[in-house]
mmCIF file of C-alpha atoms in Angstrom:
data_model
loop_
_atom_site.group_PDB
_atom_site.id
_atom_site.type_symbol
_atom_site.label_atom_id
_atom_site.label_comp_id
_atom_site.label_asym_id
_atom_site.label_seq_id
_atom_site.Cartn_x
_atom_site.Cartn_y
_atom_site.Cartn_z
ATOM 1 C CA UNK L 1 52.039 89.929 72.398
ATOM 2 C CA UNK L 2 48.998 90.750 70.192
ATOM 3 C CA UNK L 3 47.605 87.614 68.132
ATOM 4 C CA UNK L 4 47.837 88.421 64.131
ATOM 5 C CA UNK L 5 44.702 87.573 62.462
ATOM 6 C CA UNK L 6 44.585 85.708 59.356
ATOM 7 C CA UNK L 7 45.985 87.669 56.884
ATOM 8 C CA UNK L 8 45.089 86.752 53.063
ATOM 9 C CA UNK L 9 48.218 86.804 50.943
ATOM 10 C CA UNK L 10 46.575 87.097 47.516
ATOM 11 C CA UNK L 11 47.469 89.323 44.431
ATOM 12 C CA UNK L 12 45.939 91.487 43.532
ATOM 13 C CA UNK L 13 45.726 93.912 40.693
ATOM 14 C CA UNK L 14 44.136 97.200 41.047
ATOM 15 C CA UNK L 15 42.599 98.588 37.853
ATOM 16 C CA UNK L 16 43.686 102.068 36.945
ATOM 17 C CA UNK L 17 47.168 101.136 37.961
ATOM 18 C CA UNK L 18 50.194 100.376 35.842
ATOM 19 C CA UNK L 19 52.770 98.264 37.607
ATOM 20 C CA UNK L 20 56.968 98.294 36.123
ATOM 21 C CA UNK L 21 59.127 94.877 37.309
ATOM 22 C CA UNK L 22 62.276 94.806 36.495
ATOM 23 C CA UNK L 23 63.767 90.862 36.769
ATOM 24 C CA UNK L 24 67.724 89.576 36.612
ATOM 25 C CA UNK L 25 68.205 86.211 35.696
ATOM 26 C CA UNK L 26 71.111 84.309 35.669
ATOM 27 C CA UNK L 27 71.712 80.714 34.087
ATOM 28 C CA UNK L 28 74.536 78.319 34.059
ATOM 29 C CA UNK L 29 74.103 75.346 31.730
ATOM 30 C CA UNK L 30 77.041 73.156 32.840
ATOM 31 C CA UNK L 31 77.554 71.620 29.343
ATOM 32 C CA UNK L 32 80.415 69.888 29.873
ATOM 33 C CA UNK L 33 78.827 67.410 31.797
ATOM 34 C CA UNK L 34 77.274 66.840 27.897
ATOM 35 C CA UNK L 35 80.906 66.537 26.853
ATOM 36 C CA UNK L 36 81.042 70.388 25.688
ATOM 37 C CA UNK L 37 84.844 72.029 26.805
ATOM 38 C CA UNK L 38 82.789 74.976 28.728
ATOM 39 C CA UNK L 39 79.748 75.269 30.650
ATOM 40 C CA UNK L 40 77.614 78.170 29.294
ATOM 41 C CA UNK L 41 76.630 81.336 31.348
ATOM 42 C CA UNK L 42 73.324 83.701 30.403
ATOM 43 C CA UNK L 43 72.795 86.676 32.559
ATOM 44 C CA UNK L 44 69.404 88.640 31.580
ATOM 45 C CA UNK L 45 67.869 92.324 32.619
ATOM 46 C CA UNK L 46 64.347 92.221 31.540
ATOM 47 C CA UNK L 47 61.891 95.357 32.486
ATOM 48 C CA UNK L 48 57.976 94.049 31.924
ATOM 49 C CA UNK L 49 55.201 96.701 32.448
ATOM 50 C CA UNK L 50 51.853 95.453 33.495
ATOM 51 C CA UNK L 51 48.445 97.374 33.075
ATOM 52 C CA UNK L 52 45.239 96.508 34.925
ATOM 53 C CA UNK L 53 42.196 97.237 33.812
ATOM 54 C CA UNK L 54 38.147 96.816 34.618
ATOM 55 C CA UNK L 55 36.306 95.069 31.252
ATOM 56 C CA UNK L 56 32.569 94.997 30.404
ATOM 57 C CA UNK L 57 32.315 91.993 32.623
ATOM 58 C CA UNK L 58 33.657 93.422 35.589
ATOM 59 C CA UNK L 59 36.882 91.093 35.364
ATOM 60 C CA UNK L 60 39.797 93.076 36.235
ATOM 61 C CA UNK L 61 42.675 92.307 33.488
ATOM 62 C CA UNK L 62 46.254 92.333 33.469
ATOM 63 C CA UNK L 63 47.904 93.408 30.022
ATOM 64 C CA UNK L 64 51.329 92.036 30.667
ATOM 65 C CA UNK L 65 54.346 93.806 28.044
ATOM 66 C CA UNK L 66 57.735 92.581 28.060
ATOM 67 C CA UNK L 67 59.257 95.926 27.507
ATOM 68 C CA UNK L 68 62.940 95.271 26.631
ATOM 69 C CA UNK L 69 65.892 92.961 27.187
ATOM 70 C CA UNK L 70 69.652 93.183 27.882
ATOM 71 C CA UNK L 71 71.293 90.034 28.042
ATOM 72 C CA UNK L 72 75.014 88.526 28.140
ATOM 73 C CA UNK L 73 76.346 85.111 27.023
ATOM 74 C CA UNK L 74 79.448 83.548 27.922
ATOM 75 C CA UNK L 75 80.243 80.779 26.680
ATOM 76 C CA UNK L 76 84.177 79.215 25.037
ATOM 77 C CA UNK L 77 86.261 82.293 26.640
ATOM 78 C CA UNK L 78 84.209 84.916 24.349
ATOM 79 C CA UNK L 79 80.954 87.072 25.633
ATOM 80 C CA UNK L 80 78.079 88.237 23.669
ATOM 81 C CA UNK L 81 76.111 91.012 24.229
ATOM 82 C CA UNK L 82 72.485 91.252 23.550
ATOM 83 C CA UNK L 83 70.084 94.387 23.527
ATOM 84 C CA UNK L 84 66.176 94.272 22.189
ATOM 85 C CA UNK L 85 66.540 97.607 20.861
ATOM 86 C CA UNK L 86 69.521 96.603 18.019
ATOM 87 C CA UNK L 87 68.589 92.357 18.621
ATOM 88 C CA UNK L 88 70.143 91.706 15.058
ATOM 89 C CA UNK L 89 73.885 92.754 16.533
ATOM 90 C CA UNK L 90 73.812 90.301 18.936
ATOM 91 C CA UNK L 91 75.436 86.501 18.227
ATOM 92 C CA UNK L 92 72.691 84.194 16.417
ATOM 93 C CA UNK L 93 71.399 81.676 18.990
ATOM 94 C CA UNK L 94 70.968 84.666 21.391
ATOM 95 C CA UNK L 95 68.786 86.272 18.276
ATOM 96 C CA UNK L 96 66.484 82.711 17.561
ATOM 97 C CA UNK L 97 66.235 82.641 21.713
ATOM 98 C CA UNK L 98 65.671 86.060 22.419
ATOM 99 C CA UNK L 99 65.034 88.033 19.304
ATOM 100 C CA UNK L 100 61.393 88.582 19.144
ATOM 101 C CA UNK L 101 60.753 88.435 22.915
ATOM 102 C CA UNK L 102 60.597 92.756 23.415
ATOM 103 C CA UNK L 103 57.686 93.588 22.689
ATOM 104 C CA UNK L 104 55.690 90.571 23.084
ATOM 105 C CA UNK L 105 52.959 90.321 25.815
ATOM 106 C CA UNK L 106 49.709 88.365 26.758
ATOM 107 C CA UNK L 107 46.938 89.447 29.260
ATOM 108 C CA UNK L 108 45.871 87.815 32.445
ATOM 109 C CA UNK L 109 41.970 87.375 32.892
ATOM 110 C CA UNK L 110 40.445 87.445 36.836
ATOM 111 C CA UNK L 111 37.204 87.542 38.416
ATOM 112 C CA UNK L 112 35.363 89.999 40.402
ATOM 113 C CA UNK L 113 36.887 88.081 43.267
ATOM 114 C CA UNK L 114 40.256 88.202 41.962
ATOM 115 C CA UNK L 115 40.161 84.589 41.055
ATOM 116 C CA UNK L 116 42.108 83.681 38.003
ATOM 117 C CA UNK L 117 40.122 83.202 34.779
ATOM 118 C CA UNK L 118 41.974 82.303 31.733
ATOM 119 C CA UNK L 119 45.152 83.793 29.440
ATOM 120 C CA UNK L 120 44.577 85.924 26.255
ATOM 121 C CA UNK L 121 46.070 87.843 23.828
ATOM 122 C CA UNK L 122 48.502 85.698 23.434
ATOM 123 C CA UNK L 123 48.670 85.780 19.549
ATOM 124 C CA UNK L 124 52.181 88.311 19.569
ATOM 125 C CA UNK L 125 53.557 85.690 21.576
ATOM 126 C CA UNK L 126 52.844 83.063 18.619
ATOM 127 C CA UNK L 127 55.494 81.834 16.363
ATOM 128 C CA UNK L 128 55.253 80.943 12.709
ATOM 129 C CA UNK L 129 53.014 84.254 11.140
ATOM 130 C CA UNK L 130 49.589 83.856 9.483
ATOM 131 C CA UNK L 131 50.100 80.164 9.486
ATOM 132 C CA UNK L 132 51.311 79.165 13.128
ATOM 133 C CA UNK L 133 51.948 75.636 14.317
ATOM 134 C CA UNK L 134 49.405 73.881 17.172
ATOM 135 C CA UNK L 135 52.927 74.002 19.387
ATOM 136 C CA UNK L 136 53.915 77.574 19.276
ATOM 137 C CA UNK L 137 50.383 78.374 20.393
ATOM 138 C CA UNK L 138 50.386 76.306 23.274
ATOM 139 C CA UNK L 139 53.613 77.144 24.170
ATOM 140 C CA UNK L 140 52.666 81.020 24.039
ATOM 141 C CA UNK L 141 49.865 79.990 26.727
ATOM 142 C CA UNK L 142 51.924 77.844 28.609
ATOM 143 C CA UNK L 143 54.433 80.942 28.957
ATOM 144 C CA UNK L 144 51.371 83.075 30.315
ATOM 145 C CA UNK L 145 50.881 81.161 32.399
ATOM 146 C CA UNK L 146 54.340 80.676 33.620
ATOM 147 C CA UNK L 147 54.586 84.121 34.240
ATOM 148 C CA UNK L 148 51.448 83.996 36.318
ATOM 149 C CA UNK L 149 52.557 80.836 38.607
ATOM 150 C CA UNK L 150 55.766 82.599 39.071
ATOM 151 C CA UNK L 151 54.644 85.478 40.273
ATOM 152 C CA UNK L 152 52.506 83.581 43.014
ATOM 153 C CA UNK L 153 55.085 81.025 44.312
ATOM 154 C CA UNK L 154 54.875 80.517 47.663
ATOM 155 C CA UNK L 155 51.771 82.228 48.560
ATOM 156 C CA UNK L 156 49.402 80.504 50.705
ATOM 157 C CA UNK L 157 46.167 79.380 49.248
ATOM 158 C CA UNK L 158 43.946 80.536 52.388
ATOM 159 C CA UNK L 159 44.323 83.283 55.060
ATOM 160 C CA UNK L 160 47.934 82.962 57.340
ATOM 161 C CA UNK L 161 49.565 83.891 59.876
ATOM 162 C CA UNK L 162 53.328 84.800 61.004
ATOM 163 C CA UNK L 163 54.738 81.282 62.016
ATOM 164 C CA UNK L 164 52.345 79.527 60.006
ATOM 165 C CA UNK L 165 53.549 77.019 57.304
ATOM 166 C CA UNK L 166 51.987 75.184 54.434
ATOM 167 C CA UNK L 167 52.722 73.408 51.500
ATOM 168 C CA UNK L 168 51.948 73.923 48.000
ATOM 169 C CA UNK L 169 52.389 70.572 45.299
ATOM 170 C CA UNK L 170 50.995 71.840 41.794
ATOM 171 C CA UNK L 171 51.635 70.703 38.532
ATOM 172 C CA UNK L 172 52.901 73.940 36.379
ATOM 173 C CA UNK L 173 53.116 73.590 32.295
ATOM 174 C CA UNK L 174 56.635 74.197 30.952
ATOM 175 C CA UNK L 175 57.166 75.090 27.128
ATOM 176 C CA UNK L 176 59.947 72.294 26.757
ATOM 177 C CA UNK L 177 59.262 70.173 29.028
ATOM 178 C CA UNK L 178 55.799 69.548 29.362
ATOM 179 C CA UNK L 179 54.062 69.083 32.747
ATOM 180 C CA UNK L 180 56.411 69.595 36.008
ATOM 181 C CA UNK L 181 55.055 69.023 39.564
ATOM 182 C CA UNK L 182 56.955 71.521 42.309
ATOM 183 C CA UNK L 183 56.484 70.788 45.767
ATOM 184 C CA UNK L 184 56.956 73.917 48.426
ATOM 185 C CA UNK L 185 57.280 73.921 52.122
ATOM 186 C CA UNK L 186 56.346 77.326 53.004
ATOM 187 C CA UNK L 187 56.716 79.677 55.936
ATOM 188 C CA UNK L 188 55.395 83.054 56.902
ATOM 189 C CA UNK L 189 58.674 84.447 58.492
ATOM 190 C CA UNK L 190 56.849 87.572 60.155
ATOM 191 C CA UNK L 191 55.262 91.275 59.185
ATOM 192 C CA UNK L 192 58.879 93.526 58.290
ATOM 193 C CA UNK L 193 59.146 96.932 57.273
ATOM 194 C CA UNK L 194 60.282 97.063 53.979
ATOM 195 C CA UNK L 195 60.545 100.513 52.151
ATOM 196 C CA UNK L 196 58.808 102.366 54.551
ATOM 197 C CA UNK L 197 55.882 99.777 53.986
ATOM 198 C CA UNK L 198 54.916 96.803 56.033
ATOM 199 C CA UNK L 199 55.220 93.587 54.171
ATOM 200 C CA UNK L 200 54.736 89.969 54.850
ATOM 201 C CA UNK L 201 57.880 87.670 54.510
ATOM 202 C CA UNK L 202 57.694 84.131 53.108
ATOM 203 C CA UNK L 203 60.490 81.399 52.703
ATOM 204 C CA UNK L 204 60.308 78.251 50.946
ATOM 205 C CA UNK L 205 61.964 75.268 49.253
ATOM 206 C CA UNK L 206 61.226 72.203 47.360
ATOM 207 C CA UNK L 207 61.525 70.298 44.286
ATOM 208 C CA UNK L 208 60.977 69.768 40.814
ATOM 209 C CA UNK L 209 60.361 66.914 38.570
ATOM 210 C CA UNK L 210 58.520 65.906 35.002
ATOM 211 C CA UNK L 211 55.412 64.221 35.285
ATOM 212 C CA UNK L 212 53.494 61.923 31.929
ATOM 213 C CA UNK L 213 51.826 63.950 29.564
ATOM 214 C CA UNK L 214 48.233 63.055 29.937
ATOM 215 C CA UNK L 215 45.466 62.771 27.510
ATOM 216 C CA UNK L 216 42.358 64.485 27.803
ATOM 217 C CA UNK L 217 40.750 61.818 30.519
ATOM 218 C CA UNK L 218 43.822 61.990 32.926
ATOM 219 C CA UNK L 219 45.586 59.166 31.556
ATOM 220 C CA UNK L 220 49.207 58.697 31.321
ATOM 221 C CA UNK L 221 50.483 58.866 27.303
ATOM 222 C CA UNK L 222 54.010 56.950 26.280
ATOM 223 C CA UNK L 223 55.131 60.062 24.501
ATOM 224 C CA UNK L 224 58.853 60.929 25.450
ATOM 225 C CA UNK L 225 59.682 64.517 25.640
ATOM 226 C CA UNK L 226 63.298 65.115 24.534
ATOM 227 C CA UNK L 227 63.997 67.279 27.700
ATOM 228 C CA UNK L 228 62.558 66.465 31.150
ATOM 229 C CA UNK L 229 63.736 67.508 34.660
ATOM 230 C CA UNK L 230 64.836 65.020 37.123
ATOM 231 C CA UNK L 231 63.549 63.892 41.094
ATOM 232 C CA UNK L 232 66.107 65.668 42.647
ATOM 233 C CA UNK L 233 65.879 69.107 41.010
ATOM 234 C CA UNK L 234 65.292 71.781 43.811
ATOM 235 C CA UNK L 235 63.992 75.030 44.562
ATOM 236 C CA UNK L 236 63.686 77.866 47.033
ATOM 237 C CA UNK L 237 63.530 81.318 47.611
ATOM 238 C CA UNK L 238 61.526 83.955 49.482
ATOM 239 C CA UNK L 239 59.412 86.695 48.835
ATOM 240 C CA UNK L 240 58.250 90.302 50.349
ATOM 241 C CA UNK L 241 54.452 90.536 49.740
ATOM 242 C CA UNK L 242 53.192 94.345 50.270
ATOM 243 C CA UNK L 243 50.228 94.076 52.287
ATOM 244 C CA UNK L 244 48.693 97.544 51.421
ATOM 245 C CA UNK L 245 49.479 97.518 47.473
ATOM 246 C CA UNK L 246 48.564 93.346 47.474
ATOM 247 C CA UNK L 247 51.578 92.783 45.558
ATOM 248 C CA UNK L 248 55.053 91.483 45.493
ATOM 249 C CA UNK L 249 57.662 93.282 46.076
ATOM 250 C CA UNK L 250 60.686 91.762 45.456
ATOM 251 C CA UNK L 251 60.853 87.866 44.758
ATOM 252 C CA UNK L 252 64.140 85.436 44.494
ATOM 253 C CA UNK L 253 64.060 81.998 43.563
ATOM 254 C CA UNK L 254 66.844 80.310 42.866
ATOM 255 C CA UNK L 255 67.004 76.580 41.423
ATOM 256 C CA UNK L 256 69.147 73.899 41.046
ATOM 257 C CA UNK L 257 67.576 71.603 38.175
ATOM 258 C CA UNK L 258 68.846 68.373 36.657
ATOM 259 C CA UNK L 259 67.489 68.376 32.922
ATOM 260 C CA UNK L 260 67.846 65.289 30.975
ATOM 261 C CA UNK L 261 68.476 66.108 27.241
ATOM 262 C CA UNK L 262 67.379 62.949 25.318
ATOM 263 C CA UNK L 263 68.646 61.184 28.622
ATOM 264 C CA UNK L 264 72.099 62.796 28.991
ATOM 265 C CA UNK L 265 71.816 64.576 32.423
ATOM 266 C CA UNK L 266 72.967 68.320 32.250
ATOM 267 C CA UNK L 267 72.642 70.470 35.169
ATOM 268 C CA UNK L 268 71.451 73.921 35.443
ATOM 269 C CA UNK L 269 71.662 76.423 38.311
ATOM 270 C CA UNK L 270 69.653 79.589 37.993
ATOM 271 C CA UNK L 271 68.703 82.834 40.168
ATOM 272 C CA UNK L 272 66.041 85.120 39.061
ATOM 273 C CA UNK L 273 65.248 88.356 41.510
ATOM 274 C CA UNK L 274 62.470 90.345 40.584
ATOM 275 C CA UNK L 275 61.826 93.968 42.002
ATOM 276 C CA UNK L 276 58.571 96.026 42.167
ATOM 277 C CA UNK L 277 60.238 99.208 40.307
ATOM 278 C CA UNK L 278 56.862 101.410 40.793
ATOM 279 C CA UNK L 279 53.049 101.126 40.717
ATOM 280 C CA UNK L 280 51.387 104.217 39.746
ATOM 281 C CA UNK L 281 48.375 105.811 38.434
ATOM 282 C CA UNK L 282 48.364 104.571 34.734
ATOM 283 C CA UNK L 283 49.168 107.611 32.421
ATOM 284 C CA UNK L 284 50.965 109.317 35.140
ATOM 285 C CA UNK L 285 54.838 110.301 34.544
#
C-alpha cells in the first residue's frame, strides 16, 4: 500500500469566493443543580456567509456576516421561539442574548502565506453606541476570534499523515470567562470520500479549564471572574477537511463543561455541527 505524503491541513480562503455555513447548536444549562426547578434547553440555527477577498497588501481577508438566527428556548414547561428577522417577538432574555447578533460581523486578516494576522471590523459587533465600554470591545475581538479558533480545532499545526496523531494545548479567550486552556489529542482517521470529494478525517478529545488572567508581562493577576470553567470539563468531536477547496466541511464538537457561577458548579452539555452549505464564485446565484 502506497505511503501518503505529508499532507498540510490548513485553511484556507480563496479570494473571489464567498463561502455559506450553516451551524446548529444545542445547549442544556442544568440549572437545577443551581437550585432552579428546570434545567434550561437553547437550540440555535445560525446561517453565517463569509467573503474572501485580496487587499492592497496582498493579505487575503475574510469578511465574516452572521446572516440570521432561529432559535428555541425551553425552559419551566413553556418554549420560546426566536427569529432575527421579527427579534422583538421573541421572550426578553432571548432578545438581550440574541437580539442584535443578525447582522453583525467582523473580518479575519491573513498573510500572503495564509498565516493569521489580526481581527477587524469589529466595531458592529460593539455594544454600548458612540460611547462603548473597554469590555464590549474586547469582548467583540475575543468573539472573532472565537469564531476563528473554532473553525480550526483539531487541525494539525504541520504537514500529516493518515494514522498520525498530535496534540494541540492552546489558551483560547472566552467573552465570560476570560482565558481557557483546551488540550486535544488528535488523529488523522484516513482520506474518505465525502460528497463526491476526497476529504481528510480527524477525531479528537480533550479538556477545558480557566486559567489566571495575566497582566501585560505574563504574570498571574488575583482578579476573580464570576464564571470560570472547571478541570474536568471535556471536549471532542471530529471534522471532514476538503482537501481540494482547503476547507471544512462539516465540523461537530460536542462538550461537556462544568462552569462555576460565582462558585456554584452548573453543568452544561452542548453540540454544535457546522456544514459547508456552498462555496461559490462571489456574486454568482
Amino acid at each position: 500500500m502506497a505511503q501518503h505524503a505529508p499532507m498540510e491541513l490548513k485553511l484556507q480562503w480563496e479570494p473571489g469566493q464567498t463561502y455559506v455555513q450553516e451551524s446548529d447548536t444545542d445547549t442544556t444549562n442544568f440549572l437545577t443543580a443551581l437550585g432552579k426547578t428546570s434545567d434550561q434547553k437553547l437550540r440555535l440555527h445560525q446561517t453565517t456567509r463569509i467573503t474572501a477577498i485580496k487587499n492592497a497588501q496582498n493579505q487575503t481577508e475574510a469578511q465574516v456576516l452572521i446572516e440570521s438566527l432561529l432559535g428555541e428556548m425551553t425552559y419551566e414547561g413553556k418554549s420560546h421561539a426566536f427569529d432575527s428577522k421579527n427579534p422583538a417577538a421573541s421572550h426578553p432574555a432571548l432578545q438581550r442574548t440574541l437580539g442584535g447578533a443578525a447582522g453583525r460581523g467582523f473580518t479575519l486578516v491573513y498573510d500572503a502565506e495564509g498565516r493569521f494576522l489580526d481581527a477587524k471590523d469589529t466595531s458592529s459587533m460593539v455594544m454600548g453606541g458612540a460611547t462603548p465600554d473597554l469590555t464590549s470591545i474586547a469582548d467583540a475581538r475575543q468573539l472573532a476570534s472565537l469564531y476563528r479558533r473554532s473553525l480550526e480545532m483539531g487541525l494539525p499545526k504541520i504537514p500529516v499523515r493518515p494514522g498520525d496523531k498530535w496534540i494541540s494545548d492552546e489558551i483560547v479567550p472566552f467573552p465570560q470567562t476570560g482565558a481557557v486552556q483546551v488540550k486535544l489529542n488528535a488523529k488523522f482517521d484516513g482520506i474518505v470520500d465525502r460528497e463526491g470529494r476526497r476529504q481528510a478525517q480527524i477525531a479528537f478529545e480533550g479538556v477545558m479549564k480557566s486559567q489566571h488572567d495575566k497582566d501585560s508581562k505574563g504574570r498571574d493577576l488575583s482578579t476573580q471572574r464570576p464564571v470560570t470553567l472547571g478541570k474536568d470539563s471535556k471536549v471532542s468531536g471530529h471534522v471532514f477537511f476538503d482537501l481540494e477547496r482547503k476547507t471544512i466541511s462539516l465540523a461537530v464538537f460536542s462538550a461537556t463543561i462544568q462552569l462555576k457561577i460565582e462558585g456554584k458548579p452548573m453543568p452544561v452539555r452542548q453540540q454544535v455541527t457546522t456544514r459547508l452549505i456552498s462555496m461559490k464564485p462571489t456574486g454568482s446565484p
